[in-house]
Structure formats: C-alpha cells, structure tokens
Coordinates of C-alpha atoms in Angstrom, one line a residue:
X319 CA 92.6 82.1 118.4
X320 CA 95.2 84.8 118.5
X321 CA 97.2 86.6 115.9
X322 CA 100.3 85.1 117.4
X323 CA 99.0 81.6 116.8
X324 CA 98.2 82.5 113.2
X325 CA 101.8 83.9 112.8
X326 CA 103.1 80.6 114.1
X327 CA 101.2 78.4 111.7
X328 CA 102.2 80.5 108.8
X329 CA 105.9 80.2 109.9
X330 CA 105.7 76.4 110.2
X331 CA 104.0 76.1 106.8
X332 CA 106.8 78.0 105.2
X333 CA 109.7 76.4 107.1
X334 CA 108.2 72.9 107.1
X335 CA 110.1 72.6 110.4
X336 CA 109.0 73.5 113.9
X337 CA 112.5 74.4 115.1
X338 CA 113.2 76.6 112.2
X339 CA 109.8 78.3 112.4
X340 CA 110.4 79.0 116.1
X341 CA 113.7 80.6 115.3
X342 CA 112.0 82.8 112.7
X343 CA 109.4 83.9 115.2
X344 CA 112.1 84.4 118.0
X345 CA 110.4 82.0 120.4
X346 CA 111.3 78.7 121.9
X347 CA 110.2 75.6 120.0
X348 CA 108.0 74.3 122.9
X349 CA 106.2 77.7 123.1
X350 CA 105.4 77.5 119.3
X351 CA 104.4 73.8 119.4
X352 CA 102.0 74.3 122.4
X353 CA 100.4 77.3 120.7
X354 CA 99.8 75.4 117.5
X355 CA 98.4 72.4 119.3
X356 CA 96.1 74.7 121.2
X357 CA 94.8 76.2 118.0
X358 CA 94.3 72.7 116.4
X359 CA 92.3 71.7 119.5
X360 CA 90.2 74.8 119.3
X361 CA 89.5 74.3 115.6
X362 CA 89.1 70.5 116.0
X363 CA 91.4 69.9 112.9
X364 CA 94.9 68.8 112.2
X365 CA 96.9 71.5 110.5
X366 CA 100.3 69.7 110.2
X367 CA 101.4 66.1 109.8
X368 CA 104.3 65.5 112.2
X369 CA 106.8 62.8 111.4
X370 CA 110.3 62.5 109.9
X371 CA 112.6 65.4 109.5
X372 CA 110.0 67.6 107.6
X373 CA 106.6 68.7 108.6
X374 CA 103.9 68.6 105.9
X375 CA 100.7 70.7 105.8
X376 CA 97.4 68.9 105.6
X377 CA 95.0 69.9 102.7
X378 CA 92.7 71.7 105.1
X379 CA 95.7 73.1 106.9
X380 CA 96.9 74.7 103.7
X381 CA 93.6 76.5 103.3
X382 CA 93.7 77.7 106.9
X383 CA 97.3 78.9 106.5
X384 CA 96.3 80.8 103.4
X385 CA 93.5 82.5 105.2
X386 CA 95.9 83.3 108.2
X387 CA 98.3 85.0 105.8
X388 CA 95.5 87.2 104.6
X389 CA 94.4 88.0 108.1
X390 CA 98.0 88.9 109.1
X391 CA 98.3 91.2 106.0
X392 CA 95.1 92.9 106.8
X393 CA 96.2 93.4 110.4
X394 CA 99.3 95.1 109.2
X395 CA 97.1 97.2 107.0
X396 CA 95.0 98.3 109.9
X397 CA 98.1 99.4 111.7
X398 CA 99.2 101.4 108.7
X399 CA 95.8 103.0 108.4
X400 CA 96.1 104.2 111.9
X401 CA 99.2 106.1 110.9
X402 CA 97.6 107.9 107.9
X403 CA 97.1 111.1 109.8
X404 CA 100.7 111.2 110.8
X405 CA 103.7 112.2 108.7
X406 CA 104.4 109.2 106.4
X407 CA 108.1 110.2 106.5
X408 CA 108.1 110.0 110.3
X409 CA 109.3 106.8 111.9
X410 CA 111.5 103.9 110.8
X411 CA 111.2 102.3 107.4
X412 CA 112.0 98.5 107.3
X413 CA 113.9 98.0 104.1
X414 CA 115.2 94.7 102.7
X415 CA 118.0 94.5 100.1
X416 CA 119.4 91.5 98.2
X417 CA 123.0 90.5 98.9
X418 CA 124.4 91.6 95.5
X419 CA 122.9 95.1 95.8
X420 CA 123.3 96.0 99.5
X421 CA 127.1 96.5 99.8
X422 CA 127.2 98.9 96.9
X423 CA 123.9 100.8 97.2
X424 CA 123.3 101.0 101.0
X425 CA 126.3 103.2 102.0
X426 CA 125.3 106.2 99.7
X427 CA 121.6 105.5 100.1
X428 CA 121.7 105.6 103.9
X429 CA 123.8 108.8 103.7
X430 CA 121.3 110.5 101.3
X431 CA 118.3 109.5 103.5
X432 CA 119.9 110.8 106.7
X433 CA 120.5 114.1 104.9
X434 CA 117.1 114.4 103.2
X435 CA 114.7 112.7 105.7
X436 CA 116.5 112.3 109.0
X437 CA 113.1 111.6 110.7
X438 CA 112.8 108.3 108.8
X439 CA 115.7 106.0 109.9
X440 CA 116.1 102.8 107.9
X441 CA 115.9 99.3 109.6
X442 CA 117.9 97.2 107.1
X443 CA 118.0 93.6 106.3
X444 CA 120.1 91.8 103.6
X445 CA 118.7 88.5 102.4
X446 CA 117.8 86.3 99.4
X447 CA 115.0 87.4 97.1
X448 CA 112.6 84.6 98.2
X449 CA 113.1 85.4 101.9
X450 CA 112.6 89.1 101.4
X451 CA 109.3 88.5 99.6
X452 CA 108.2 86.2 102.5
X453 CA 109.1 89.0 105.0
X454 CA 107.1 91.5 102.9
X455 CA 104.0 89.3 102.9
X456 CA 104.3 88.7 106.7
X457 CA 104.5 92.5 107.3
X458 CA 108.0 92.1 108.7
X459 CA 109.4 94.5 106.0
X460 CA 107.9 97.6 104.5
X461 CA 109.8 97.5 101.2
X462 CA 112.6 95.6 99.5
X463 CA 115.1 96.3 96.8
X464 CA 115.8 93.4 94.5
X465 CA 116.3 92.5 90.9
X466 CA 114.0 91.2 88.2
X467 CA 112.8 88.7 87.3
X468 CA 110.8 87.9 90.5
X469 CA 108.7 84.9 91.4
X470 CA 104.9 85.5 91.6
X471 CA 104.4 88.0 94.4
X472 CA 101.3 90.3 94.0
X473 CA 103.3 93.3 95.2
X474 CA 103.6 96.8 93.9
X475 CA 106.9 97.4 91.9
X476 CA 108.8 100.4 90.7
X477 CA 111.9 100.3 88.6
X478 CA 115.1 102.0 90.0
X479 CA 117.9 101.4 87.6
X480 CA 119.3 99.1 84.9
X481 CA 122.8 97.6 85.7
X482 CA 125.0 96.0 83.1
X483 CA 127.3 93.1 83.9
X484 CA 131.1 93.1 83.4
X485 CA 133.8 90.4 83.3
X486 CA 136.4 90.4 86.1
X487 CA 139.8 88.7 85.6
X488 CA 143.3 88.8 87.0
X489 CA 145.3 91.8 85.9
X490 CA 147.8 89.6 84.0
X491 CA 145.1 87.7 82.1
X492 CA 145.5 87.3 78.3
X493 CA 142.2 89.2 77.8
X494 CA 143.1 92.1 80.1
X495 CA 143.6 94.5 77.2
X496 CA 140.5 93.5 75.2
X497 CA 137.8 96.1 74.4
X498 CA 135.0 93.7 75.2
X499 CA 134.1 90.1 75.7
X500 CA 131.2 87.9 74.4
X501 CA 129.4 85.3 76.5
X502 CA 130.6 82.7 74.0
X503 CA 134.2 83.6 74.9
X504 CA 133.7 82.4 78.5
X505 CA 133.1 78.8 77.5
X506 CA 136.8 78.0 77.7
X507 CA 137.4 79.7 81.1
X508 CA 137.2 78.5 84.7
X509 CA 134.3 80.6 86.1
X510 CA 133.5 81.5 89.7
X511 CA 129.8 81.9 90.6
X512 CA 127.7 82.7 93.6
X513 CA 126.1 79.7 95.3
X514 CA 122.5 78.5 94.9
X515 CA 119.9 80.9 96.2
X516 CA 121.5 84.1 94.9
X517 CA 119.3 85.6 92.1
X518 CA 122.5 87.1 90.5
X519 CA 123.7 83.6 90.0
X520 CA 120.6 82.8 88.1
X521 CA 120.9 86.0 86.0
X522 CA 124.5 85.1 85.1
X523 CA 123.5 81.6 84.1
X524 CA 120.8 83.1 81.8
X525 CA 123.6 85.0 80.0
X526 CA 126.0 82.1 80.0
X527 CA 124.0 78.9 80.3
X528 CA 127.2 76.9 79.7
X529 CA 128.2 77.7 83.2
X530 CA 125.4 75.5 84.5
X531 CA 127.1 72.3 83.4
X532 CA 130.6 70.8 83.5
X533 CA 132.3 69.5 80.5
X534 CA 135.6 67.7 79.9
X535 CA 135.7 69.2 76.5
X536 CA 136.2 73.0 76.7
X537 CA 134.6 73.4 73.3
X538 CA 131.3 72.1 74.6
X539 CA 131.0 73.8 77.9
X540 CA 132.7 75.3 80.9
X541 CA 135.9 73.6 81.9
X542 CA 135.1 74.1 85.5
X543 CA 133.1 76.2 88.0
X544 CA 133.6 77.2 91.6
X545 CA 130.9 78.6 93.9
X546 CA 131.4 81.4 96.5
X547 CA 129.3 82.8 99.3
X548 CA 129.7 86.5 98.3
X549 CA 130.8 88.7 95.4
X550 CA 133.7 90.0 97.5
X551 CA 134.9 86.5 98.3
X552 CA 134.8 85.6 94.6
X553 CA 136.5 88.9 93.7
X554 CA 139.5 87.9 95.9
X555 CA 139.5 84.4 94.4
X556 CA 139.7 85.9 90.9
X557 CA 142.6 88.2 92.0
X558 CA 144.5 85.1 93.2
X559 CA 144.3 83.7 89.7
X560 CA 141.7 80.9 90.2
X561 CA 139.5 82.0 87.4
X562 CA 137.1 84.7 86.0
X563 CA 133.8 85.9 87.2
X564 CA 130.8 88.1 86.2
X565 CA 130.0 91.1 88.4
X566 CA 127.2 93.7 88.5
X567 CA 128.6 97.1 87.3
X568 CA 127.8 99.0 90.5
X569 CA 130.3 96.7 92.3
X570 CA 133.1 98.1 90.2
X571 CA 133.9 101.8 91.1
X572 CA 136.7 102.1 88.6
X573 CA 136.8 99.9 85.4
X574 CA 140.4 101.0 84.8
X575 CA 142.0 101.1 88.2
X576 CA 145.7 101.0 87.5
X577 CA 146.6 100.0 91.1
X578 CA 144.1 97.1 91.5
X579 CA 144.8 93.4 91.1
X580 CA 141.8 92.9 88.8
X581 CA 140.9 94.0 85.3
X582 CA 137.3 94.6 84.3
X583 CA 136.1 94.2 80.7
X584 CA 132.6 95.0 79.5
X585 CA 130.5 92.5 77.5
X586 CA 129.9 93.1 73.8
X587 CA 126.7 95.1 73.1
X588 CA 124.0 94.4 73.8
X589 CA 125.5 93.8 77.2
X590 CA 123.7 91.6 79.6
X591 CA 122.1 93.5 82.5
X592 CA 119.6 93.4 85.3
X593 CA 116.8 95.7 86.4
X594 CA 116.9 96.7 90.0
X595 CA 113.5 97.5 91.5
X596 CA 111.8 98.4 94.8
X597 CA 108.9 96.2 95.9
X598 CA 106.2 96.9 98.6
X599 CA 102.8 95.6 99.6
X600 CA 99.9 97.2 97.9
X601 CA 98.3 97.8 101.3
X602 CA 101.3 99.8 102.5
X603 CA 100.0 103.4 103.0
X604 CA 103.3 105.3 103.4
X605 CA 103.8 105.9 99.6
X606 CA 105.8 109.1 100.4
X607 CA 108.3 106.9 102.2
X608 CA 108.7 104.8 99.1
X609 CA 109.1 107.9 97.0
X610 CA 111.8 109.2 99.4
X611 CA 113.8 106.0 98.9
X612 CA 113.4 106.1 95.1
X613 CA 114.6 109.7 95.0
X614 CA 117.5 108.9 97.3
X615 CA 118.6 106.0 95.1
X616 CA 118.5 108.4 92.1
X617 CA 121.0 110.6 94.0
X618 CA 123.4 107.8 94.7
X619 CA 125.1 108.0 91.3
X620 CA 126.1 104.4 91.2
X621 CA 128.9 103.7 88.6
X622 CA 127.8 102.5 85.2
X623 CA 124.0 102.2 86.0
X624 CA 121.2 103.9 84.1
X625 CA 118.4 105.3 86.2
X626 CA 114.8 104.6 85.1
X627 CA 111.5 106.1 86.2
X628 CA 108.5 104.0 85.7
X629 CA 105.0 104.0 87.1
X630 CA 104.3 101.6 89.9
X631 CA 102.8 98.3 88.7
X632 CA 101.7 95.0 90.1

C-alpha cells in the first residue's frame, strides 16, 4: 500500500462520494477508484459499499480509515521533524481562515507578516470551520484562524481576540439613533442571516434563537428571515432596506460613518461576542511560526476587538 492510497480512502470516507473525493485530491475519479480497488484487493477486504448516490464505509473500513488518518498525520510529523534544524520562520505557512474573519483580518495580517517575517509567506485558504479542521487533520494546512465554539478536534488552541456583535440597519431606520439594542428587540424585525455552514450564523442564532424559526405572529418570533452567502452581500441587502442583520465588530471600521448607507448600533451589555482563536496540530513543530502569526494579529488593531493572551491548550 502507498500513502497516496491511504489519502484516497480518507478522502472518500469524508466525502462519501468518489467524485467529490477525487476533486479534493486533485485527481481524476478513475485514478482514485482504481487505486482504492487495488488497496482493497491487497488487503482482501471491502472498505466501501458502492451503491446509490452516496458511498458508505464498512465497519472494518471505518477502522482502517481511522488508522490511515493516524498514519498520514504521523507522516506529516516526520516531514516537520526533518525541518527542526532549519529556521521555523523560513518557508511558507499554510493558514486557513473562516469566511467571516478573513476579509477583515487578512489585509492587515498579511501586511504585518511581510514586514516582520518576509521569509515566511502565507499560503491562504478561506473556508468553513469543519472543512478547515479536516484540512488540518490531513496535514493540508498548518494552522487555521476560526471562532469558538469548535467541534471535537484534538488540536492545540490559542486565543487571539474577543469580538462583540453589532446590529446593522438602514440609515433611515427608526432605531438609528438608539444608544443600544437588546436581542429581544430583534423579534419584530426582518433579519438577514448567513446561510447554513457558517459558524457565525450559529453564533448569531445562539444570541437570538427566535431567528431560527418563522412566525406569523411578530410577538412570538421573527417575522421573516433571509439568508445570504456572505456578510458583504447581506450588508448591501440591509442598505437597500430589506431588513436588519448582526455583524462582527471587526467588519465595521467606523460605527458612526456619516456618509455611509448603514447605521450600526451596539447590543446592550453584556453584548454578545465571539472568541477568535488560532488552531494547529499538536504535532506541528514550527511553534515560532504560530507565535509570529499571533504577534502579527495583535498588531492589526482591528476595530472594537479586545486582544487576549492565553496559554495554548488542547
């Protein structure tokens, strides 16, 4: 068996689809299918049940896939060990960022790292939390910046900053001059949310659970909700008067922009917020590279966030 074959079976187990797994591995589907069949013949077992639109993993296949994941992680660790005598700040760092952090953090972060550690260029990828964790486990990423809470992951974690939420509304909205807003106030409003898969959507629903359901009675729940693909799309929809939304504070450079089409109002204290963290595999040996990113984030001076410094933890 080869490491490539192990990578293929892990990809199929995660995607539950040969075509999608082949895309994730950047190979043609016949190449992946032939390699997996070769491995099954060599082991004398069936790893996957083929049939229908979705592929299922056999009970024995699940055990073998789990072992393959450990082998691939240890292989990545061997490569990292080979670099220990080299400068940990020399060479690219593959960094993932969730969609609702990337547009606001990456421009100043990349600028700071170019100035401070030009020998460590970033290879960036924006994605959903679950996908970034998968890429970390597979060794496709070195670290990722995301927001708590996270699903079970077994990674090392260090806090970066706490970020409050704010309410965005059209400039002529009746609440535009209010000092603050409570989550309860939003029950009677048409709200715009990110689509399923965005962790920020889940965080907003924790603050305002009424948004999770529709109600014909404004007193019992949200009148209506719309979903958007990105915060910037939703921001433009709010500006056009369709409804209100909740945004992370770093996405709002100026809470009192007199020339903008939106008004931003903070929540009543204690304001809902999220903690943004950096996550990496415990086997990753370039800790100095992680520290360089943490320090660069601290120098970004994102609007309205509070930097935190905590010890790394599982």
